[in-house]
Short mmCIF file of C-alpha atoms in Angstrom, two decimals:
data_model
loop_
_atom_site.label_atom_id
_atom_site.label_comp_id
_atom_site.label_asym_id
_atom_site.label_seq_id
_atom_site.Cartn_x
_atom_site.Cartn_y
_atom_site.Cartn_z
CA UNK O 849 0.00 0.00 0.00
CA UNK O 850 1.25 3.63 -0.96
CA UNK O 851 0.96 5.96 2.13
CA UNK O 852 -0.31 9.70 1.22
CA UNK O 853 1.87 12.78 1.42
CA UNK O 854 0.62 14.60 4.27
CA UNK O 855 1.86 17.89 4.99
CA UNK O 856 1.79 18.84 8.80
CA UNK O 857 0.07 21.69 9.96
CA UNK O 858 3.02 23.27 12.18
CA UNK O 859 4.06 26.25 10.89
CA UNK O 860 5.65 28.39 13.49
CA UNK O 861 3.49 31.44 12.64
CA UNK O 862 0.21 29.29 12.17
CA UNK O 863 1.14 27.64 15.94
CA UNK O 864 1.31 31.35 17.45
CA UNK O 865 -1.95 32.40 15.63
CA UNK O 866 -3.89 29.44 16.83
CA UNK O 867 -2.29 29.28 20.30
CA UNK O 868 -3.52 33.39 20.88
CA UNK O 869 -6.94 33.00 19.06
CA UNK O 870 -7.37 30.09 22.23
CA UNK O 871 -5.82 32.46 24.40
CA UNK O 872 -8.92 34.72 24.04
CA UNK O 873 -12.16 34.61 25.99
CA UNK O 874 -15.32 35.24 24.17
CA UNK O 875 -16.82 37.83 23.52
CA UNK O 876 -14.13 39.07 21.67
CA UNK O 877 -12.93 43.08 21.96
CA UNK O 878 -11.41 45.35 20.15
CA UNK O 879 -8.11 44.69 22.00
CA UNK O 880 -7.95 41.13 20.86
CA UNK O 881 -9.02 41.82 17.66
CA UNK O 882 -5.98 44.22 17.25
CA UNK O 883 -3.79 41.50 18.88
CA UNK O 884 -5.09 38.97 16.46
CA UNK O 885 -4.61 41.11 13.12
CA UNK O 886 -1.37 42.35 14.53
CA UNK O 887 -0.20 38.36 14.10
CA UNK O 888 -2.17 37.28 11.76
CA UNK O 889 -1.36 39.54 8.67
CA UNK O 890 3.02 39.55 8.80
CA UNK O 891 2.31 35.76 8.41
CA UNK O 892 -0.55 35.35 5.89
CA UNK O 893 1.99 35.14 2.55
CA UNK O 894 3.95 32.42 4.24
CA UNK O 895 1.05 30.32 5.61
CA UNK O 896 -0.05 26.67 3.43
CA UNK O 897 -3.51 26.15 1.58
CA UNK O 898 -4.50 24.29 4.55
CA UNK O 899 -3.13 26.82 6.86
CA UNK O 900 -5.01 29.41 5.55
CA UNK O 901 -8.10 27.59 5.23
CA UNK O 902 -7.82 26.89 9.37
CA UNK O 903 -7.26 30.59 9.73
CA UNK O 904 -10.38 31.35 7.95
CA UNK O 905 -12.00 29.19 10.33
CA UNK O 906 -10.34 31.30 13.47
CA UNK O 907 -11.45 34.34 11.81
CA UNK O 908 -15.24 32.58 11.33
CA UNK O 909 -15.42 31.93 15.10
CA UNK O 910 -14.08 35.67 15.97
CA UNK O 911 -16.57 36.60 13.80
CA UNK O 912 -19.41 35.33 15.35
CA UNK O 913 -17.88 35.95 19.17
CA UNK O 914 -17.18 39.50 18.89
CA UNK O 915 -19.02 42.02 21.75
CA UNK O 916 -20.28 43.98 18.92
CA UNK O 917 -21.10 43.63 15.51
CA UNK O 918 -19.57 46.64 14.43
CA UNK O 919 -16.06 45.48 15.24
CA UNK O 920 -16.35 42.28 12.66
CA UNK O 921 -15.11 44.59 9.63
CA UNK O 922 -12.28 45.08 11.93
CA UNK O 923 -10.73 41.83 11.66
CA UNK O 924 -8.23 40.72 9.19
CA UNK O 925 -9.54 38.75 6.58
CA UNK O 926 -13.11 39.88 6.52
CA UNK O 927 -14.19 41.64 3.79
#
């Protein structure tokens, strides 16, 4: 049997994105949605397919947890 190519998920910028998104409480404030852009966009270029795909899902779930729904258009990667 051939075994599949499977790329790990471990980037060190995707590991510090998804270790401060968990660091957050809901509902979500300005302050960590300043945090999160401030890490999240220096690292988008570098990040994988998959990577950014799991990103999109952080920025789904900050999304729908933020305090107001004004501050949504404030995150990166919402457009």
């Amino acid at each position: 049997m051939l075994a599949k190519k499977i790329t790990p998920i471990h980037s060190p910028g995707f590991v510090e994105l998804f270790t401060l998104f968990h660091s957050f409480e809901r509902p979500y404030t300005l302050a960590d949605i300043l945090q999160f852009n401030r890490t999240y966009q220096p690292i988008y270029r570098q990040l994988g397919p998959e990577e950014k795909r799991r990103c999109e899902e952080l920025v789904d779930a900050m999304v729908d947890g933020v305090e107001s729904r004004e501050l949504a258009s404030r995150i990166f990667g919402v457009v």
